[in-house]
PDB file of N, CA, C and O in Angstrom:
ATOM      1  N   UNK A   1      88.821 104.872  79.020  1.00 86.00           N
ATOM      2  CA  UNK A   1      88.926 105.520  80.331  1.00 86.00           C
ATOM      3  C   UNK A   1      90.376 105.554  80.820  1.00 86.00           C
ATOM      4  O   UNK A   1      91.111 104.575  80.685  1.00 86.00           O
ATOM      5  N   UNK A   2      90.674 106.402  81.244  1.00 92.00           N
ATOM      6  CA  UNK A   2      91.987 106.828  82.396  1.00 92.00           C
ATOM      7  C   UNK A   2      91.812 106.478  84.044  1.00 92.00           C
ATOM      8  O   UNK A   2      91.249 107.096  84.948  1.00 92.00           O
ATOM      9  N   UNK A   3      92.422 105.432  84.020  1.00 92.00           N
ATOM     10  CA  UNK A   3      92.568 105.380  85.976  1.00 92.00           C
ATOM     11  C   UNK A   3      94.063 105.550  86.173  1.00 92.00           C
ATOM     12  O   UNK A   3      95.010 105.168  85.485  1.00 92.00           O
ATOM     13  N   UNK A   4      93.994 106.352  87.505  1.00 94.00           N
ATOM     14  CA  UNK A   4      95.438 106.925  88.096  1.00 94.00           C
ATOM     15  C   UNK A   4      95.114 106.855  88.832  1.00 94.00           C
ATOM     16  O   UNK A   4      93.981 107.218  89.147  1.00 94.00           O
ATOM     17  N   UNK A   5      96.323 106.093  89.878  1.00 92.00           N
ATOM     18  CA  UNK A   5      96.310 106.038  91.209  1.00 92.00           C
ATOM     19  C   UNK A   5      97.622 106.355  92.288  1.00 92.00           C
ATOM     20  O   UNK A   5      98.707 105.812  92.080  1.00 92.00           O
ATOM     21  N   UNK A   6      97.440 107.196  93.347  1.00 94.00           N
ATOM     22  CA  UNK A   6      98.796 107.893  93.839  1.00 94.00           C
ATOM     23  C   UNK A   6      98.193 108.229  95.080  1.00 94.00           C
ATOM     24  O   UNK A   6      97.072 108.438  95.543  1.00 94.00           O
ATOM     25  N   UNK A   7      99.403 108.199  95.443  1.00 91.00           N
ATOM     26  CA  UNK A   7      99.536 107.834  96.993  1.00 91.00           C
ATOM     27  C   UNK A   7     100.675 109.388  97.401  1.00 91.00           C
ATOM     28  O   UNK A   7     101.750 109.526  96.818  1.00 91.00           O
ATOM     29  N   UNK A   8     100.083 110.591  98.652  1.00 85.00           N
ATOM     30  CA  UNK A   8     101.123 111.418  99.094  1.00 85.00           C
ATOM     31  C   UNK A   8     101.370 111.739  98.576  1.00 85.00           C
ATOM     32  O   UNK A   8     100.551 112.107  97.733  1.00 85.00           O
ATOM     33  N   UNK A   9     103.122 112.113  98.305  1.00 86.00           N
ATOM     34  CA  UNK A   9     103.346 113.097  97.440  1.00 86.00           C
ATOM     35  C   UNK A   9     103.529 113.298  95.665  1.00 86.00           C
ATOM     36  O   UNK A   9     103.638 114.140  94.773  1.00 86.00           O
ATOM     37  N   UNK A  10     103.458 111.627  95.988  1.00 92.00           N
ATOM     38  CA  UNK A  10     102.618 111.135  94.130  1.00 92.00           C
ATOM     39  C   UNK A  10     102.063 111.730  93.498  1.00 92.00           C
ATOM     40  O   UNK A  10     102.336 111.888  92.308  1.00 92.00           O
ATOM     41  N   UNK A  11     101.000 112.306  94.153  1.00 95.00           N
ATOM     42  CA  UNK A  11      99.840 113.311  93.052  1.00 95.00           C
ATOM     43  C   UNK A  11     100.648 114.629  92.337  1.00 95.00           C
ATOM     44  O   UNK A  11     100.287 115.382  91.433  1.00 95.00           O
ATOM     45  N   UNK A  12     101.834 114.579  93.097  1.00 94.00           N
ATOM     46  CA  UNK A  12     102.090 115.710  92.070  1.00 94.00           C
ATOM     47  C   UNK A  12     102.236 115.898  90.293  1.00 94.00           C
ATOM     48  O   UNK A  12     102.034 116.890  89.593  1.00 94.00           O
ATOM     49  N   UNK A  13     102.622 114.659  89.970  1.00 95.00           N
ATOM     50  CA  UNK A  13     102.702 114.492  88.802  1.00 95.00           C
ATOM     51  C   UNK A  13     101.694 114.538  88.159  1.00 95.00           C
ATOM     52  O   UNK A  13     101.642 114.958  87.003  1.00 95.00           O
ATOM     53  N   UNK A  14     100.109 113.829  89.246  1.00 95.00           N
ATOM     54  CA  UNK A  14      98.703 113.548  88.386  1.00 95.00           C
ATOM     55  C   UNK A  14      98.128 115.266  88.298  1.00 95.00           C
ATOM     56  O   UNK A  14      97.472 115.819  87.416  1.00 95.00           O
ATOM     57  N   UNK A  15      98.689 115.810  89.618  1.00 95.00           N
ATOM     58  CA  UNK A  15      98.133 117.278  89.114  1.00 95.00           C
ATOM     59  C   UNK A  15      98.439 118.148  88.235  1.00 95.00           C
ATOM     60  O   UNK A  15      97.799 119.198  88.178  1.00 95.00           O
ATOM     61  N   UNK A  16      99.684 117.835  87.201  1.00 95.00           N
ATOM     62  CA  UNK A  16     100.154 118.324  86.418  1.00 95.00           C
ATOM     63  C   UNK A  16      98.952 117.890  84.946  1.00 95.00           C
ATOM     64  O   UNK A  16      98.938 118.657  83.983  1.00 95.00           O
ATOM     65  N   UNK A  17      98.186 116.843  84.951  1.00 94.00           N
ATOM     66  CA  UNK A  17      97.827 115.797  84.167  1.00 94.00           C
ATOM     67  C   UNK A  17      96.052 116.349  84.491  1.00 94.00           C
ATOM     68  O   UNK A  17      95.134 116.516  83.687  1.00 94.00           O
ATOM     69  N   UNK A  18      96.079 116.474  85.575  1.00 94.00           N
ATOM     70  CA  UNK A  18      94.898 117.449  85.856  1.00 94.00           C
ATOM     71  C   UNK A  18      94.908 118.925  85.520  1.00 94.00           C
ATOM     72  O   UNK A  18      93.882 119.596  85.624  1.00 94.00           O
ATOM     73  N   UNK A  19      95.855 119.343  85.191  1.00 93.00           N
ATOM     74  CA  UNK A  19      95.735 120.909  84.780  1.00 93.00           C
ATOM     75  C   UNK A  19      95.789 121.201  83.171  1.00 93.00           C
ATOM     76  O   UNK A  19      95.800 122.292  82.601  1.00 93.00           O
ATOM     77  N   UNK A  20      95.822 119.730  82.555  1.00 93.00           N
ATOM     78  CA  UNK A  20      95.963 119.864  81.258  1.00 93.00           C
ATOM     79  C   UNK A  20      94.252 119.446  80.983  1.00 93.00           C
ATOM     80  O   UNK A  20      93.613 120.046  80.119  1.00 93.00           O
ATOM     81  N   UNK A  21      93.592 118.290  81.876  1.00 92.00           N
ATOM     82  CA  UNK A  21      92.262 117.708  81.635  1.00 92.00           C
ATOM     83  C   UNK A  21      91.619 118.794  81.543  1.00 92.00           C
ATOM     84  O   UNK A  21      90.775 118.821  80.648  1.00 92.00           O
ATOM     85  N   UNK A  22      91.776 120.016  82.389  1.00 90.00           N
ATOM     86  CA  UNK A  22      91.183 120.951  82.717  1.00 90.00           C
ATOM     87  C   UNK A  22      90.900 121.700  81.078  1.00 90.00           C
ATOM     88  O   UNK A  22      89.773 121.957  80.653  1.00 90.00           O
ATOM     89  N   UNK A  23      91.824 121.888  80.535  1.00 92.00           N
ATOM     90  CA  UNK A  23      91.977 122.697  79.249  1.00 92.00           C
ATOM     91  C   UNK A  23      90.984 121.736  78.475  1.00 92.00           C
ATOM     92  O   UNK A  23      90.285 122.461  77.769  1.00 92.00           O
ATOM     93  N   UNK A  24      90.628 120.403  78.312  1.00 91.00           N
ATOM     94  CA  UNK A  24      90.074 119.773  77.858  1.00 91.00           C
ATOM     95  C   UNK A  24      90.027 118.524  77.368  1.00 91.00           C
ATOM     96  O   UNK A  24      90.913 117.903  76.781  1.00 91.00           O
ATOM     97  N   UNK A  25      88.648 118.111  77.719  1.00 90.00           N
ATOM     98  CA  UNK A  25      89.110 116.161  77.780  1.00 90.00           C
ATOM     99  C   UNK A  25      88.132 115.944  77.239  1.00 90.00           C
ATOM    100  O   UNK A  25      87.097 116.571  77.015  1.00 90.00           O
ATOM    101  N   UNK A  26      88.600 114.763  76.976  1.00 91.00           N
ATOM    102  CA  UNK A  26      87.276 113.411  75.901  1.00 91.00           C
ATOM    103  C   UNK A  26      87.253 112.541  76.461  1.00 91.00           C
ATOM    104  O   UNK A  26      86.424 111.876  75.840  1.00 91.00           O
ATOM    105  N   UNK A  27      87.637 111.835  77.438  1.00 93.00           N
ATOM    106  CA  UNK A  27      87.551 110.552  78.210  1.00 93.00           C
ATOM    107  C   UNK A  27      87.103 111.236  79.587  1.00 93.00           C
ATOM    108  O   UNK A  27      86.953 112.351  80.087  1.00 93.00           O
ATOM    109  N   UNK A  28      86.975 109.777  79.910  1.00 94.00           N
ATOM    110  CA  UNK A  28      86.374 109.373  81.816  1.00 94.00           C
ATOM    111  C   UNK A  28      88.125 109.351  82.127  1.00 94.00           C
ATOM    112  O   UNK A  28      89.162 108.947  81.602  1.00 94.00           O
ATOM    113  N   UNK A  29      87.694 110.013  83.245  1.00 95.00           N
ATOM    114  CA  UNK A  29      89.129 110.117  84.096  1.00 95.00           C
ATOM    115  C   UNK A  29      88.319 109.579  85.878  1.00 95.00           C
ATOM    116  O   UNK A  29      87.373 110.047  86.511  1.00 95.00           O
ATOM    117  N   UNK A  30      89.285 108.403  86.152  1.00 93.00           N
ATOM    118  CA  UNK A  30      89.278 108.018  87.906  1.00 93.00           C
ATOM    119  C   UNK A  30      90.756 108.344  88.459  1.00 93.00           C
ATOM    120  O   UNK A  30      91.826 108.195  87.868  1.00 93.00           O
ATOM    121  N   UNK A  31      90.528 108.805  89.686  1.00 95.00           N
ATOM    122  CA  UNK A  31      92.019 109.098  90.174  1.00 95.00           C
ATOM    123  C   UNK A  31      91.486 108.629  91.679  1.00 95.00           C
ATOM    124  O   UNK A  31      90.488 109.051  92.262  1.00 95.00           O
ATOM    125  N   UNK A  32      92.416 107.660  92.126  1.00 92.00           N
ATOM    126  CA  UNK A  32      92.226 106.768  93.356  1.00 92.00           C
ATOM    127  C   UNK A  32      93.511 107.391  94.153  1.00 92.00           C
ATOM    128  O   UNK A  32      94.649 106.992  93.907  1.00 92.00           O
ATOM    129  N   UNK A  33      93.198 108.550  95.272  1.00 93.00           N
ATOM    130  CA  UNK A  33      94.374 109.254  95.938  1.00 93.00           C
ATOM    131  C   UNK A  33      93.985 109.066  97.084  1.00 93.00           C
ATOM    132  O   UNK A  33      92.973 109.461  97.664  1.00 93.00           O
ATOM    133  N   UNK A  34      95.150 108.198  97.532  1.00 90.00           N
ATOM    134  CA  UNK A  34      95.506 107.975  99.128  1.00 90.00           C
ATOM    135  C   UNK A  34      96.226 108.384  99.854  1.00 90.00           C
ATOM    136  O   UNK A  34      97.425 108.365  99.575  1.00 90.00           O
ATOM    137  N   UNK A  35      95.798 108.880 100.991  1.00 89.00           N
ATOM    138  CA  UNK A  35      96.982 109.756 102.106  1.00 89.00           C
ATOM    139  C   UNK A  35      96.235 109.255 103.335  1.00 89.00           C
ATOM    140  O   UNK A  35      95.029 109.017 103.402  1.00 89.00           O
ATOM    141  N   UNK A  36      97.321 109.112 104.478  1.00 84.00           N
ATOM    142  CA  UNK A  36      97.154 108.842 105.774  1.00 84.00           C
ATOM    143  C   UNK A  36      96.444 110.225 106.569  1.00 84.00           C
ATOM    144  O   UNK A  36      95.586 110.096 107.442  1.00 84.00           O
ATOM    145  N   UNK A  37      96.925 111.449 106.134  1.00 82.00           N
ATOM    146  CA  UNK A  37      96.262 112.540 106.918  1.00 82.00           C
ATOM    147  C   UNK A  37      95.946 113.909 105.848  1.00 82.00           C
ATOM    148  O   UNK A  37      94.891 114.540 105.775  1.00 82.00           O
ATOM    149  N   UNK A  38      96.982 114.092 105.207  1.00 89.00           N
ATOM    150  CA  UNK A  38      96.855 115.021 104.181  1.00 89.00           C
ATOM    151  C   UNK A  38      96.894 114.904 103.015  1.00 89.00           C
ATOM    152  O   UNK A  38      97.845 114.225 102.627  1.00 89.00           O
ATOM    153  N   UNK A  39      96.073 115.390 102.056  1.00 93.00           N
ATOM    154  CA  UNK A  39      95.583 115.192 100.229  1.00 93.00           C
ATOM    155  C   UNK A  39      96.281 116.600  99.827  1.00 93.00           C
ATOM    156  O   UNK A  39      95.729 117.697  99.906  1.00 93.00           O
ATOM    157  N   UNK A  40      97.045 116.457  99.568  1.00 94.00           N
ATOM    158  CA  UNK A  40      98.187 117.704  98.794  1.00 94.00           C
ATOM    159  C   UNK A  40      97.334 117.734  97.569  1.00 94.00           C
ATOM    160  O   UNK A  40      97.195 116.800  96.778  1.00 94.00           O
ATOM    161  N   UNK A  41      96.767 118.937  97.501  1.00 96.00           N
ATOM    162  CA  UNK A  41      96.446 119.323  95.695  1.00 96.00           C
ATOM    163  C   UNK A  41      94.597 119.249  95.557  1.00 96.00           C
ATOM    164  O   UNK A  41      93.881 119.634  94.633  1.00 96.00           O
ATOM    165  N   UNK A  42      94.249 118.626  96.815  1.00 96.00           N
ATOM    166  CA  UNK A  42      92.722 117.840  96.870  1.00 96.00           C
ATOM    167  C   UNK A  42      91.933 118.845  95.885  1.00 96.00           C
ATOM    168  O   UNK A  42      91.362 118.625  94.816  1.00 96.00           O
ATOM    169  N   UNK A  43      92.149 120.305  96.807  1.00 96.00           N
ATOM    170  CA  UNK A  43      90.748 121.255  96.482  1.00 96.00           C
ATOM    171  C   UNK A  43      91.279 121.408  95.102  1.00 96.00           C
ATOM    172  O   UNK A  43      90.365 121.793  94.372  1.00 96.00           O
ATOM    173  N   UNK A  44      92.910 121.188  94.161  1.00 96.00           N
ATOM    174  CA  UNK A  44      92.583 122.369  93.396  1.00 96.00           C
ATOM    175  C   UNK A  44      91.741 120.777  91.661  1.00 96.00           C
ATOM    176  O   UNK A  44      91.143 120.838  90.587  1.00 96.00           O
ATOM    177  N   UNK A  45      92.480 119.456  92.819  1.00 97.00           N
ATOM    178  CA  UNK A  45      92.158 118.068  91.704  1.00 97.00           C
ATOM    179  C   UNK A  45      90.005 118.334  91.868  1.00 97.00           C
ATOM    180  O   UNK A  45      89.189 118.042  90.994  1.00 97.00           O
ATOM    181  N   UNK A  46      89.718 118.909  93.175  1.00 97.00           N
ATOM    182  CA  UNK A  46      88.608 118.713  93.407  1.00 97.00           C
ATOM    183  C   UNK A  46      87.652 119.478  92.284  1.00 97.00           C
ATOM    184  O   UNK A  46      86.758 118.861  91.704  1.00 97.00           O
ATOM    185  N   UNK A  47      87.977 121.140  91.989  1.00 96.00           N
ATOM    186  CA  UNK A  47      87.438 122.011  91.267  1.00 96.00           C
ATOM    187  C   UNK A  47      87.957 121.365  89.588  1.00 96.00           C
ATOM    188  O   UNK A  47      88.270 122.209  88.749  1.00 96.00           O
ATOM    189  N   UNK A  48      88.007 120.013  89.243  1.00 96.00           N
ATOM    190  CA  UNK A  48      88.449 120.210  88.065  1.00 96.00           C
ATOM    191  C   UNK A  48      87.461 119.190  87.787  1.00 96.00           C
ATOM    192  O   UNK A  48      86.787 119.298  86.763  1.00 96.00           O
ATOM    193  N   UNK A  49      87.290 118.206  88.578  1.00 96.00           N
ATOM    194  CA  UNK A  49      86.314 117.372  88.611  1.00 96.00           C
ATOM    195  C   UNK A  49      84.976 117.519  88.736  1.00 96.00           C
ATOM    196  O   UNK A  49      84.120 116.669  88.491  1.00 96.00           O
ATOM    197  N   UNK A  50      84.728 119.322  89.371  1.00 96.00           N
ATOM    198  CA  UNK A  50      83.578 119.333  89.624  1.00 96.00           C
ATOM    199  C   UNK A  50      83.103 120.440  88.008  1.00 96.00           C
ATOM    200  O   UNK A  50      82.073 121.091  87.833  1.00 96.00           O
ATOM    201  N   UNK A  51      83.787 120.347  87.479  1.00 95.00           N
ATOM    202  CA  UNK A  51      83.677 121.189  86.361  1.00 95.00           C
ATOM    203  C   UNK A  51      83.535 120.346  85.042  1.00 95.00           C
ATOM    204  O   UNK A  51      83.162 120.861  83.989  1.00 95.00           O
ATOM    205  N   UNK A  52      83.891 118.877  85.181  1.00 95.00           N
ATOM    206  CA  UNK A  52      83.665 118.290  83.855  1.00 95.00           C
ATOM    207  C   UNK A  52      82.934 116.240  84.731  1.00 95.00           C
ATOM    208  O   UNK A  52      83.361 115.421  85.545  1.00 95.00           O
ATOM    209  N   UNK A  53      81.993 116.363  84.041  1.00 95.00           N
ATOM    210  CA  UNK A  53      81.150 115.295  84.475  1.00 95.00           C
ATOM    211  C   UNK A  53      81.920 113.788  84.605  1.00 95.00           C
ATOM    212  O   UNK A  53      81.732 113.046  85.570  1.00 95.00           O
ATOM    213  N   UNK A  54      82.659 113.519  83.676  1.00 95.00           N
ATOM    214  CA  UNK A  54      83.555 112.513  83.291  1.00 95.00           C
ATOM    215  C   UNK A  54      84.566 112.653  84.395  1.00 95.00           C
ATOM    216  O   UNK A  54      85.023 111.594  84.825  1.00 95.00           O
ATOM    217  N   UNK A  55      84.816 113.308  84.706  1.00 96.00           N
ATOM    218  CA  UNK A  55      86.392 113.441  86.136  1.00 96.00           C
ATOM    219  C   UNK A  55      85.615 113.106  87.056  1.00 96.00           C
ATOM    220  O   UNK A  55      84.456 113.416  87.333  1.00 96.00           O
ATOM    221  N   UNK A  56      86.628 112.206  87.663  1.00 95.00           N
ATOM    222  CA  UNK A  56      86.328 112.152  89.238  1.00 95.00           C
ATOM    223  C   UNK A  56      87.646 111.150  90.082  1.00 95.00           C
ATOM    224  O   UNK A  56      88.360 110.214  89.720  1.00 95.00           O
ATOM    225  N   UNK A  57      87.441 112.156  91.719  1.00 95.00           N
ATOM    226  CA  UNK A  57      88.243 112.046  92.737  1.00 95.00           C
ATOM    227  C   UNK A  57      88.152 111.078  93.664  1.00 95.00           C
ATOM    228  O   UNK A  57      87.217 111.392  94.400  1.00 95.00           O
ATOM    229  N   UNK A  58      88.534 110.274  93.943  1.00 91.00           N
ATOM    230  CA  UNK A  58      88.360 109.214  95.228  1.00 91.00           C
ATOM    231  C   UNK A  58      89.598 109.282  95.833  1.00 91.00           C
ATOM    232  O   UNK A  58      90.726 109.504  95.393  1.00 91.00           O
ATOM    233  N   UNK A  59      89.124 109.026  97.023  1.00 91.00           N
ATOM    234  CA  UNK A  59      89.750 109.654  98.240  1.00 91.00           C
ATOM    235  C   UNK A  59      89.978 108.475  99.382  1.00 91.00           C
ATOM    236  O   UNK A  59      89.042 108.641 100.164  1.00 91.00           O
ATOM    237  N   UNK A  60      90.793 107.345  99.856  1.00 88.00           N
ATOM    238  CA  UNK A  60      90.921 106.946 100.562  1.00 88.00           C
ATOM    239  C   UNK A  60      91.751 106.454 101.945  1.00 88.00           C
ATOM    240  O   UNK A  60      92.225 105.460 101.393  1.00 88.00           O
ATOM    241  N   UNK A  61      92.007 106.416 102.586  1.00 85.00           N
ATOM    242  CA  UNK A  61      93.077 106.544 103.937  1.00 85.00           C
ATOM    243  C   UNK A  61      93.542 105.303 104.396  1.00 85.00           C
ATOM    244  O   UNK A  61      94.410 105.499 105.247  1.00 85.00           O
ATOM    245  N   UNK A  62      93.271 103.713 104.135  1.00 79.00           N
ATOM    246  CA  UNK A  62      93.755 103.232 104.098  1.00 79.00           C
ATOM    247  C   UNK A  62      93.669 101.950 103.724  1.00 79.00           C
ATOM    248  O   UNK A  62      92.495 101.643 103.514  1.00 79.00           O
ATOM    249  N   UNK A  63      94.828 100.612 103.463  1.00 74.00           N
ATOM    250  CA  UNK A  63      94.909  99.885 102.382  1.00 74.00           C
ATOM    251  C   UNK A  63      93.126  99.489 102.303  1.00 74.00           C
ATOM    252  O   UNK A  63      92.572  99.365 101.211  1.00 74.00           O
ATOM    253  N   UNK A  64      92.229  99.292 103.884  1.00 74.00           N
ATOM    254  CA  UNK A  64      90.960  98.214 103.238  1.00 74.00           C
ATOM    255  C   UNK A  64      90.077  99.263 102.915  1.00 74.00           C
ATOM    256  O   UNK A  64      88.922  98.843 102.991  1.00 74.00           O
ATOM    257  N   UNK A  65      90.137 100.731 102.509  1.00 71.00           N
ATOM    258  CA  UNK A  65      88.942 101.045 101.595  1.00 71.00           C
ATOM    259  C   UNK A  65      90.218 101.427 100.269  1.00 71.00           C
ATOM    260  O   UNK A  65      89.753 101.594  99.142  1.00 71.00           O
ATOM    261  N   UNK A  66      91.277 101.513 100.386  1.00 71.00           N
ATOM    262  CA  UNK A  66      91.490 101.298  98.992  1.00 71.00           C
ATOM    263  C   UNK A  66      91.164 100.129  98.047  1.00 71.00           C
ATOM    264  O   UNK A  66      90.633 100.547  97.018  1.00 71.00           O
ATOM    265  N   UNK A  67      91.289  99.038  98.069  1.00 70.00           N
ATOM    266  CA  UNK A  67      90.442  97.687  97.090  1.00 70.00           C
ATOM    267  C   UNK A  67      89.356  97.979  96.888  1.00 70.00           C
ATOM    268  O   UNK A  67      89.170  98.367  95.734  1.00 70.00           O
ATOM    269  N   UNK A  68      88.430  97.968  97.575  1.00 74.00           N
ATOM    270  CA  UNK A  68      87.114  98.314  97.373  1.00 74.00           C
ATOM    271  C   UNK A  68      86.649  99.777  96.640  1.00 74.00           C
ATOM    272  O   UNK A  68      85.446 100.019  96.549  1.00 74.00           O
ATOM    273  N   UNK A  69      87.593 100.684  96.154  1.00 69.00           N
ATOM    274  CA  UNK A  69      87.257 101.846  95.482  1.00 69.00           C
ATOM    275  C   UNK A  69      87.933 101.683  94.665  1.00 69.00           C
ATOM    276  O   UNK A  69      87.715 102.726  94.048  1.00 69.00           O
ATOM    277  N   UNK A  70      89.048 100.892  93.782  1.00 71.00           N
ATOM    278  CA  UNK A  70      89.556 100.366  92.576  1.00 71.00           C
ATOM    279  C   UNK A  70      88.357  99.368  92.069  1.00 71.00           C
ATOM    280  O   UNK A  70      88.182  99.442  90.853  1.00 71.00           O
ATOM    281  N   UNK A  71      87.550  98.508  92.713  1.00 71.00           N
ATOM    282  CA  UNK A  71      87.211  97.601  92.215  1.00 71.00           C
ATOM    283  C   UNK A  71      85.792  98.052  91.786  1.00 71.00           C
ATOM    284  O   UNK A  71      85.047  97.355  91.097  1.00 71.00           O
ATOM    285  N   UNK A  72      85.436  99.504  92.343  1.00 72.00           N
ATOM    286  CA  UNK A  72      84.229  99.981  91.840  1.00 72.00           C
ATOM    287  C   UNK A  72      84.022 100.975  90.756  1.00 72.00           C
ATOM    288  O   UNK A  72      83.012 101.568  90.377  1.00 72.00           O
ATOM    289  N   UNK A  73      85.776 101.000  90.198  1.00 68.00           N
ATOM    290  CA  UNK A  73      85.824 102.000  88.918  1.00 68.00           C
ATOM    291  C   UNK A  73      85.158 100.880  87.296  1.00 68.00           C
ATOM    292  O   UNK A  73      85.091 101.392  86.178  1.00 68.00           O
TER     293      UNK A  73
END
């Protein structure tokens, strides 16, 4: 499995990493993305995840539901 985790304007790099999963993957992918108000990239990380069963997005806003959504990957 692949876990990535990024914070703001961080994800830019994971969305680069998401546009390749997209072309095609063999592993479980978790991506733990935190922002205080805005998820830069959400809808396009969202449609990639909703297209392959193994991807998926978590979404949290701040430090006390971040632990608790690392610790449930």
């Amino acid at each position: 499995p692949v876990v990535m985790i990024a914070g703001g304007v961080g994800i830019t790099p994971i969305r680069s990493i998401y546009k390749e999963i997209e072309r095609g993957n063999q592993r479980n992918v978790e991506l733990v993305y935190s922002s205080m108000d805005n998820y830069l990239f959400l809808d396009e990380l969202q449609v990639v995840a909703d297209k392959d069963e193994k991807v998926f997005v978590h979404t949290v806003t701040d430090p006390q539901s971040t632990c608790p959504a690392i610790l449930k990957l």
